[in-house]
Amino acid sequence: MTQPFQWQGRTDGETQEHLRIHQVINKTSPAQFALIGFTSDEGVRRNKGRLGAKAGPNEIRRQLAGLPLHQPLAIRDAGNVSCDDGNLEAAQRRLSDEIVTILEANQKPIVLGGGHEVAFASFQGLFDFVEKQNTNKTIGIINFDAHFDLREASEATSGTPFLQSAKLCKQHQRPFNYLCLGIAEHGNTKVLFDTADKLGCQYIRDKALTSSQLAQARVQIQQFIDQVDHLYVTIDLDVFSAAIAPGVSAPAPRGISTETFDELFGVIKSSGKITVFDIAECNPEFDIDNHTSKLAAYLIYQYLF
């Protein structure tokens, strides 16, 4: 774990109506939520993407710090798990173990990436937690992403996390339930679509997430949610248009809007089944005026409140 982030920001007063996140984090025990960062872009490097996502977690924290509270919030910062030596697999294992610890404390992890290699660690943590409970509860993955991240490779990358997750499920004879929202046809090869179909994955293309088609998407999402007990929700920021999320490894020329996200996420959040939540691919190196880190903070805010 790295040195703790210094939470600070504008302070207008100390009474409840003035409070911002930086004034309450780490102040309430037990916490309901726990932030944990994954300072890694080793998976992006292996996947030949643009480096810089390693700095994402603390930049997201900076944008979260000043957001106002309209109701009490019990949240703590569990620090960062880093990948500084190129050993991504070991770093993923450390993060998944930390996630298990957070879940066992009856807290909800909010994982801050980093490259989307964070996803396998997040899923593995939830998977291990559920297995330890010995309850046969099922897990569903909902991934907001322009890409399937089902790539077959000789080592883990930011493009392999959900194929790794599928293999973990198969190894333990558990169902692999995966729904990807915002898939860009121009961003995925045919073999990736074939892999998704072979694994029984569900997906909705970005072009199908227009205002006139959202009702149909909501029905599909609700049906997916109804068949699982726990949800792991992951948001790769490249699912949004590059106009609002320029600071990512692979900017999207089309993408979805925040309005679309809000409507679909409302269905997911209202289920009460979200157990692990993460944000991936925030890359401050390529951001413009903090647009992408501010968007990441906004998405977390929608989850918290």
mmCIF file of C-alpha atoms in Angstrom:
data_model
loop_
_atom_site.group_PDB
_atom_site.id
_atom_site.type_symbol
_atom_site.label_atom_id
_atom_site.label_comp_id
_atom_site.label_asym_id
_atom_site.label_seq_id
_atom_site.Cartn_x
_atom_site.Cartn_y
_atom_site.Cartn_z
ATOM 1 C CA MET A 1 0.000 0.000 0.000
ATOM 2 C CA THR A 2 1.231 3.515 -0.809
ATOM 3 C CA GLN A 3 1.291 6.671 1.292
ATOM 4 C CA PRO A 4 -2.212 7.925 2.177
ATOM 5 C CA PHE A 5 -3.774 10.569 -0.034
ATOM 6 C CA GLN A 6 -4.130 13.974 1.616
ATOM 7 C CA TRP A 7 -7.820 14.831 1.489
ATOM 8 C CA GLN A 8 -8.334 18.582 1.290
ATOM 9 C CA GLY A 9 -10.463 21.125 -0.483
ATOM 10 C CA ARG A 10 -12.740 24.100 -0.104
ATOM 11 C CA THR A 11 -14.361 24.461 3.317
ATOM 12 C CA ASP A 12 -17.424 26.677 3.718
ATOM 13 C CA GLY A 13 -18.299 25.598 7.248
ATOM 14 C CA GLU A 14 -18.345 22.654 9.621
ATOM 15 C CA THR A 15 -22.077 22.148 10.032
ATOM 16 C CA GLN A 16 -23.941 19.458 8.089
ATOM 17 C CA GLU A 17 -25.298 21.757 5.378
ATOM 18 C CA HIS A 18 -21.780 22.922 4.428
ATOM 19 C CA LEU A 19 -19.967 19.594 4.324
ATOM 20 C CA ARG A 20 -17.997 18.208 1.392
ATOM 21 C CA ILE A 21 -16.531 14.739 0.966
ATOM 22 C CA HIS A 22 -13.038 15.728 2.108
ATOM 23 C CA GLN A 23 -14.501 16.830 5.454
ATOM 24 C CA VAL A 24 -16.110 13.486 6.271
ATOM 25 C CA ILE A 25 -13.894 10.815 4.747
ATOM 26 C CA ASN A 26 -12.264 8.562 7.352
ATOM 27 C CA LYS A 27 -14.327 10.277 10.064
ATOM 28 C CA THR A 28 -17.093 7.694 10.591
ATOM 29 C CA SER A 29 -16.669 4.126 11.793
ATOM 30 C CA PRO A 30 -17.929 1.732 10.683
ATOM 31 C CA ALA A 31 -17.861 3.014 7.119
ATOM 32 C CA GLN A 32 -20.421 1.991 4.534
ATOM 33 C CA PHE A 33 -18.108 2.512 1.552
ATOM 34 C CA ALA A 34 -14.358 2.050 1.095
ATOM 35 C CA LEU A 35 -12.354 3.670 -1.694
ATOM 36 C CA ILE A 36 -9.330 1.714 -2.891
ATOM 37 C CA GLY A 37 -7.089 2.680 -5.794
ATOM 38 C CA PHE A 38 -5.220 0.501 -8.273
ATOM 39 C CA THR A 39 -2.295 2.551 -9.520
ATOM 40 C CA SER A 40 -1.454 0.457 -12.547
ATOM 41 C CA ASP A 41 -1.205 0.830 -16.272
ATOM 42 C CA GLU A 42 0.915 -2.279 -16.759
ATOM 43 C CA GLY A 43 -2.050 -3.971 -18.436
ATOM 44 C CA VAL A 44 -2.422 -1.015 -20.798
ATOM 45 C CA ARG A 45 1.303 -1.201 -21.615
ATOM 46 C CA ARG A 46 0.980 -4.920 -22.412
ATOM 47 C CA ASN A 47 -2.072 -4.131 -24.551
ATOM 48 C CA LYS A 48 -0.113 -1.449 -26.445
ATOM 49 C CA GLY A 49 -2.297 1.411 -25.216
ATOM 50 C CA ARG A 50 -1.520 4.951 -24.067
ATOM 51 C CA LEU A 51 0.143 5.007 -20.664
ATOM 52 C CA GLY A 52 -0.855 7.340 -17.833
ATOM 53 C CA ALA A 53 -3.812 5.640 -16.102
ATOM 54 C CA LYS A 54 -1.552 4.838 -13.143
ATOM 55 C CA ALA A 55 -2.122 8.421 -11.974
ATOM 56 C CA GLY A 56 -5.895 8.088 -12.257
ATOM 57 C CA PRO A 57 -6.861 7.063 -8.694
ATOM 58 C CA ASN A 58 -5.446 10.104 -6.916
ATOM 59 C CA GLU A 59 -6.725 12.489 -9.588
ATOM 60 C CA ILE A 60 -10.228 11.052 -9.134
ATOM 61 C CA ARG A 61 -9.838 11.541 -5.383
ATOM 62 C CA ARG A 62 -8.922 15.202 -5.964
ATOM 63 C CA GLN A 63 -12.126 15.716 -7.931
ATOM 64 C CA LEU A 64 -14.223 13.832 -5.362
ATOM 65 C CA ALA A 65 -12.848 15.818 -2.440
ATOM 66 C CA GLY A 66 -14.844 18.983 -3.027
ATOM 67 C CA LEU A 67 -18.193 17.439 -3.915
ATOM 68 C CA PRO A 68 -20.976 18.460 -1.499
ATOM 69 C CA LEU A 69 -22.980 16.226 0.786
ATOM 70 C CA HIS A 70 -26.763 16.400 0.854
ATOM 71 C CA GLN A 71 -27.076 13.522 3.277
ATOM 72 C CA PRO A 72 -24.693 11.816 5.730
ATOM 73 C CA LEU A 73 -21.917 9.697 4.233
ATOM 74 C CA ALA A 74 -19.766 7.100 5.995
ATOM 75 C CA ILE A 75 -16.771 6.459 3.756
ATOM 76 C CA ARG A 76 -13.108 5.635 4.240
ATOM 77 C CA ASP A 77 -10.031 5.631 2.055
ATOM 78 C CA ALA A 78 -8.271 2.257 2.006
ATOM 79 C CA GLY A 79 -5.288 3.594 0.035
ATOM 80 C CA ASN A 80 -3.778 2.309 -3.201
ATOM 81 C CA VAL A 81 -2.496 -1.028 -4.403
ATOM 82 C CA SER A 82 0.357 -0.339 -6.831
ATOM 83 C CA CYS A 83 1.976 -2.185 -9.682
ATOM 84 C CA ASP A 84 5.473 -0.695 -9.816
ATOM 85 C CA ASP A 85 7.543 -3.723 -10.791
ATOM 86 C CA GLY A 86 5.694 -4.966 -13.874
ATOM 87 C CA ASN A 87 4.248 -7.933 -11.976
ATOM 88 C CA LEU A 88 0.610 -7.271 -12.798
ATOM 89 C CA GLU A 89 -0.601 -10.687 -11.697
ATOM 90 C CA ALA A 90 0.774 -10.222 -8.170
ATOM 91 C CA ALA A 91 -0.732 -6.730 -7.958
ATOM 92 C CA GLN A 92 -4.126 -8.045 -9.075
ATOM 93 C CA ARG A 93 -3.939 -10.705 -6.368
ATOM 94 C CA ARG A 94 -3.122 -8.087 -3.712
ATOM 95 C CA LEU A 95 -6.058 -5.943 -4.801
ATOM 96 C CA SER A 96 -8.500 -8.846 -4.847
ATOM 97 C CA ASP A 97 -7.400 -9.818 -1.319
ATOM 98 C CA GLU A 98 -7.985 -6.234 -0.163
ATOM 99 C CA ILE A 99 -11.455 -6.321 -1.715
ATOM 100 C CA VAL A 100 -12.266 -9.505 0.197
ATOM 101 C CA THR A 101 -11.153 -7.802 3.434
ATOM 102 C CA ILE A 102 -13.378 -4.791 2.692
ATOM 103 C CA LEU A 103 -16.383 -6.981 1.914
ATOM 104 C CA GLU A 104 -15.847 -9.034 5.059
ATOM 105 C CA ALA A 105 -16.009 -5.759 7.017
ATOM 106 C CA ASN A 106 -19.494 -5.270 5.530
ATOM 107 C CA GLN A 107 -18.325 -2.329 3.437
ATOM 108 C CA LYS A 108 -18.847 -1.694 -0.270
ATOM 109 C CA PRO A 109 -15.609 -1.322 -2.255
ATOM 110 C CA ILE A 110 -15.280 1.465 -4.799
ATOM 111 C CA VAL A 111 -12.171 0.681 -6.817
ATOM 112 C CA LEU A 112 -10.373 3.474 -8.663
ATOM 113 C CA GLY A 113 -8.301 2.612 -11.728
ATOM 114 C CA GLY A 114 -5.910 2.516 -13.369
ATOM 115 C CA GLY A 115 -6.154 0.489 -16.506
ATOM 116 C CA HIS A 116 -9.042 -1.894 -17.040
ATOM 117 C CA GLU A 117 -6.818 -4.726 -15.866
ATOM 118 C CA VAL A 118 -8.328 -3.648 -12.530
ATOM 119 C CA ALA A 119 -11.470 -5.534 -13.585
ATOM 120 C CA PHE A 120 -10.073 -9.017 -13.091
ATOM 121 C CA ALA A 121 -8.880 -8.096 -9.594
ATOM 122 C CA SER A 122 -12.271 -6.607 -8.739
ATOM 123 C CA PHE A 123 -14.124 -9.652 -10.032
ATOM 124 C CA GLN A 124 -11.713 -12.085 -8.394
ATOM 125 C CA GLY A 125 -12.161 -10.323 -5.047
ATOM 126 C CA LEU A 126 -15.949 -10.583 -5.241
ATOM 127 C CA PHE A 127 -15.718 -14.163 -6.532
ATOM 128 C CA ASP A 128 -13.449 -15.211 -3.646
ATOM 129 C CA PHE A 129 -15.716 -13.494 -1.129
ATOM 130 C CA VAL A 130 -18.818 -15.277 -2.443
ATOM 131 C CA GLU A 131 -16.995 -18.622 -2.503
ATOM 132 C CA LYS A 132 -15.917 -18.179 1.125
ATOM 133 C CA GLN A 133 -19.537 -17.578 2.113
ATOM 134 C CA ASN A 134 -20.395 -20.993 0.638
ATOM 135 C CA THR A 135 -23.873 -19.792 -0.301
ATOM 136 C CA ASN A 136 -23.917 -20.611 -4.050
ATOM 137 C CA LYS A 137 -24.890 -17.004 -4.747
ATOM 138 C CA THR A 138 -24.462 -15.920 -8.356
ATOM 139 C CA ILE A 139 -22.508 -12.937 -9.684
ATOM 140 C CA GLY A 140 -23.373 -10.769 -12.649
ATOM 141 C CA ILE A 141 -20.890 -8.439 -14.342
ATOM 142 C CA ILE A 142 -22.235 -5.252 -15.907
ATOM 143 C CA ASN A 143 -19.525 -3.508 -17.893
ATOM 144 C CA PHE A 144 -20.053 -0.052 -19.389
ATOM 145 C CA ASP A 145 -17.421 -0.225 -22.109
ATOM 146 C CA ALA A 146 -16.772 0.317 -25.797
ATOM 147 C CA HIS A 147 -14.767 -2.928 -25.769
ATOM 148 C CA PHE A 148 -15.524 -6.516 -24.728
ATOM 149 C CA ASP A 149 -12.101 -7.014 -23.067
ATOM 150 C CA LEU A 150 -12.384 -10.715 -23.875
ATOM 151 C CA ARG A 151 -9.053 -10.861 -25.665
ATOM 152 C CA GLU A 152 -7.062 -14.098 -25.674
ATOM 153 C CA ALA A 153 -3.423 -13.375 -24.805
ATOM 154 C CA SER A 154 -0.387 -15.078 -23.347
ATOM 155 C CA GLU A 155 -0.477 -12.812 -20.290
ATOM 156 C CA ALA A 156 -2.969 -10.599 -18.470
ATOM 157 C CA THR A 157 -3.581 -7.187 -20.064
ATOM 158 C CA SER A 158 -6.204 -4.457 -19.943
ATOM 159 C CA GLY A 159 -7.904 -6.334 -22.782
ATOM 160 C CA THR A 160 -8.207 -9.740 -21.081
ATOM 161 C CA PRO A 161 -10.019 -9.261 -17.728
ATOM 162 C CA PHE A 162 -13.386 -10.726 -18.647
ATOM 163 C CA LEU A 163 -11.967 -13.742 -20.447
ATOM 164 C CA GLN A 164 -9.906 -14.309 -17.287
ATOM 165 C CA SER A 165 -13.121 -14.006 -15.277
ATOM 166 C CA ALA A 166 -14.881 -16.486 -17.554
ATOM 167 C CA LYS A 167 -12.044 -18.956 -17.088
ATOM 168 C CA LEU A 168 -12.182 -18.510 -13.301
ATOM 169 C CA CYS A 169 -15.899 -19.274 -13.346
ATOM 170 C CA LYS A 170 -15.370 -22.343 -15.523
ATOM 171 C CA GLN A 171 -12.609 -23.593 -13.237
ATOM 172 C CA HIS A 172 -15.028 -23.528 -10.288
ATOM 173 C CA GLN A 173 -18.061 -24.629 -12.305
ATOM 174 C CA ARG A 174 -19.850 -21.347 -11.767
ATOM 175 C CA PRO A 175 -21.944 -19.506 -14.355
ATOM 176 C CA PHE A 176 -20.358 -16.608 -16.193
ATOM 177 C CA ASN A 177 -22.929 -13.815 -16.391
ATOM 178 C CA TYR A 178 -21.651 -10.859 -18.401
ATOM 179 C CA LEU A 179 -23.523 -7.883 -19.852
ATOM 180 C CA CYS A 180 -21.572 -5.211 -21.730
ATOM 181 C CA LEU A 181 -23.205 -1.860 -22.445
ATOM 182 C CA GLY A 182 -21.928 0.514 -25.122
ATOM 183 C CA ILE A 183 -20.027 -1.878 -27.386
ATOM 184 C CA ALA A 184 -18.505 -0.113 -30.393
ATOM 185 C CA GLU A 185 -18.561 -2.238 -33.530
ATOM 186 C CA HIS A 186 -15.554 -0.368 -34.905
ATOM 187 C CA GLY A 187 -13.626 -1.042 -31.683
ATOM 188 C CA ASN A 188 -13.861 -4.854 -31.584
ATOM 189 C CA THR A 189 -12.690 -7.482 -34.064
ATOM 190 C CA LYS A 190 -14.987 -10.220 -35.283
ATOM 191 C CA VAL A 191 -13.192 -12.764 -33.104
ATOM 192 C CA LEU A 192 -14.192 -10.743 -30.030
ATOM 193 C CA PHE A 193 -17.858 -10.799 -31.063
ATOM 194 C CA ASP A 194 -17.508 -14.535 -31.720
ATOM 195 C CA THR A 195 -15.934 -15.050 -28.289
ATOM 196 C CA ALA A 196 -18.732 -13.095 -26.614
ATOM 197 C CA ASP A 197 -21.343 -15.193 -28.407
ATOM 198 C CA LYS A 198 -19.566 -18.460 -27.580
ATOM 199 C CA LEU A 199 -19.450 -17.532 -23.886
ATOM 200 C CA GLY A 200 -23.139 -16.561 -23.874
ATOM 201 C CA CYS A 201 -22.405 -12.922 -23.090
ATOM 202 C CA GLN A 202 -25.037 -10.263 -23.522
ATOM 203 C CA TYR A 203 -24.220 -6.889 -25.036
ATOM 204 C CA ILE A 204 -25.845 -3.755 -26.354
ATOM 205 C CA ARG A 205 -24.050 -1.694 -28.979
ATOM 206 C CA ASP A 206 -23.479 2.026 -28.498
ATOM 207 C CA LYS A 207 -25.695 2.731 -31.524
ATOM 208 C CA ALA A 208 -28.591 0.974 -29.773
ATOM 209 C CA LEU A 209 -28.331 3.201 -26.707
ATOM 210 C CA THR A 210 -30.190 6.170 -28.139
ATOM 211 C CA SER A 211 -33.086 7.852 -26.380
ATOM 212 C CA SER A 212 -35.657 6.087 -28.575
ATOM 213 C CA GLN A 213 -34.243 2.656 -27.698
ATOM 214 C CA LEU A 214 -33.490 3.027 -23.988
ATOM 215 C CA ALA A 215 -36.760 1.428 -22.905
ATOM 216 C CA GLN A 216 -35.717 -1.820 -24.580
ATOM 217 C CA ALA A 217 -32.254 -1.580 -22.995
ATOM 218 C CA ARG A 218 -33.775 -1.085 -19.553
ATOM 219 C CA VAL A 219 -35.826 -4.253 -19.959
ATOM 220 C CA GLN A 220 -32.761 -6.279 -20.963
ATOM 221 C CA ILE A 221 -30.746 -4.903 -18.044
ATOM 222 C CA GLN A 222 -33.521 -5.668 -15.570
ATOM 223 C CA GLN A 223 -33.848 -9.226 -16.858
ATOM 224 C CA PHE A 224 -30.100 -9.703 -16.446
ATOM 225 C CA ILE A 225 -30.182 -8.314 -12.893
ATOM 226 C CA ASP A 226 -33.093 -10.548 -11.925
ATOM 227 C CA GLN A 227 -31.081 -13.704 -12.611
ATOM 228 C CA VAL A 228 -28.134 -12.905 -10.270
ATOM 229 C CA ASP A 229 -27.575 -12.235 -6.568
ATOM 230 C CA HIS A 230 -24.538 -9.910 -6.643
ATOM 231 C CA LEU A 231 -23.536 -7.304 -9.194
ATOM 232 C CA TYR A 232 -20.048 -6.208 -10.089
ATOM 233 C CA VAL A 233 -20.415 -2.936 -11.997
ATOM 234 C CA THR A 234 -17.391 -1.637 -13.870
ATOM 235 C CA ILE A 235 -17.162 1.523 -15.952
ATOM 236 C CA ASP A 236 -14.433 1.937 -18.534
ATOM 237 C CA LEU A 237 -14.454 5.651 -19.209
ATOM 238 C CA ASP A 238 -13.862 5.054 -22.919
ATOM 239 C CA VAL A 239 -17.537 4.108 -23.156
ATOM 240 C CA PHE A 240 -18.207 7.857 -23.224
ATOM 241 C CA SER A 241 -17.572 10.122 -26.194
ATOM 242 C CA ALA A 242 -14.058 11.549 -26.376
ATOM 243 C CA ALA A 243 -15.727 14.962 -26.270
ATOM 244 C CA ILE A 244 -16.510 14.409 -22.587
ATOM 245 C CA ALA A 245 -13.871 11.776 -21.725
ATOM 246 C CA PRO A 246 -10.665 12.633 -23.609
ATOM 247 C CA GLY A 247 -8.362 11.313 -20.888
ATOM 248 C CA VAL A 248 -8.539 7.576 -21.566
ATOM 249 C CA SER A 249 -6.326 4.946 -23.172
ATOM 250 C CA ALA A 250 -8.543 4.575 -26.258
ATOM 251 C CA PRO A 251 -10.803 7.630 -26.853
ATOM 252 C CA ALA A 252 -14.198 6.903 -28.416
ATOM 253 C CA PRO A 253 -15.279 8.853 -31.514
ATOM 254 C CA ARG A 254 -18.919 8.077 -30.710
ATOM 255 C CA GLY A 255 -19.607 6.705 -27.232
ATOM 256 C CA ILE A 256 -22.624 7.174 -25.000
ATOM 257 C CA SER A 257 -23.825 10.289 -23.210
ATOM 258 C CA THR A 258 -23.995 10.938 -19.471
ATOM 259 C CA GLU A 259 -27.781 11.131 -19.818
ATOM 260 C CA THR A 260 -27.858 7.598 -21.212
ATOM 261 C CA PHE A 261 -25.585 6.382 -18.435
ATOM 262 C CA ASP A 262 -27.730 8.015 -15.743
ATOM 263 C CA GLU A 263 -30.892 6.371 -17.028
ATOM 264 C CA LEU A 264 -29.372 2.892 -17.302
ATOM 265 C CA PHE A 265 -27.408 3.129 -14.070
ATOM 266 C CA GLY A 266 -30.581 4.142 -12.252
ATOM 267 C CA VAL A 267 -32.063 0.731 -13.104
ATOM 268 C CA ILE A 268 -28.922 -1.041 -11.879
ATOM 269 C CA LYS A 269 -28.549 0.928 -8.664
ATOM 270 C CA SER A 270 -32.219 0.570 -7.716
ATOM 271 C CA SER A 271 -31.771 -3.212 -7.612
ATOM 272 C CA GLY A 272 -29.703 -2.886 -4.431
ATOM 273 C CA LYS A 273 -27.448 -5.672 -5.733
ATOM 274 C CA ILE A 274 -24.257 -3.713 -6.469
ATOM 275 C CA THR A 275 -21.547 -5.284 -4.305
ATOM 276 C CA VAL A 276 -18.384 -4.064 -6.052
ATOM 277 C CA PHE A 277 -18.107 -0.923 -8.178
ATOM 278 C CA ASP A 278 -15.095 0.324 -10.107
ATOM 279 C CA ILE A 279 -13.957 2.984 -12.554
ATOM 280 C CA ALA A 280 -11.209 2.267 -15.104
ATOM 281 C CA GLU A 281 -8.980 4.006 -17.644
ATOM 282 C CA CYS A 282 -8.881 7.513 -16.143
ATOM 283 C CA ASN A 283 -5.676 8.833 -17.733
ATOM 284 C CA PRO A 284 -4.723 12.321 -16.485
ATOM 285 C CA GLU A 285 -1.775 12.408 -18.919
ATOM 286 C CA PHE A 286 -4.193 12.945 -21.799
ATOM 287 C CA ASP A 287 -7.024 14.706 -20.004
ATOM 288 C CA ILE A 288 -8.196 18.204 -20.880
ATOM 289 C CA ASP A 289 -9.027 20.539 -17.974
ATOM 290 C CA ASN A 290 -9.756 17.475 -15.778
ATOM 291 C CA HIS A 291 -12.845 16.608 -17.840
ATOM 292 C CA THR A 292 -12.368 12.864 -17.473
ATOM 293 C CA SER A 293 -11.427 12.783 -13.788
ATOM 294 C CA LYS A 294 -14.381 15.060 -13.044
ATOM 295 C CA LEU A 295 -16.613 12.668 -14.968
ATOM 296 C CA ALA A 296 -15.227 9.746 -12.942
ATOM 297 C CA ALA A 297 -15.969 11.612 -9.716
ATOM 298 C CA TYR A 298 -19.491 12.362 -10.957
ATOM 299 C CA LEU A 299 -20.121 8.673 -11.677
ATOM 300 C CA ILE A 300 -18.980 7.697 -8.191
ATOM 301 C CA TYR A 301 -21.191 10.438 -6.755
ATOM 302 C CA GLN A 302 -24.179 8.931 -8.584
ATOM 303 C CA TYR A 303 -23.391 5.614 -6.910
ATOM 304 C CA LEU A 304 -22.893 7.078 -3.436
ATOM 305 C CA PHE A 305 -26.117 9.091 -3.504
#
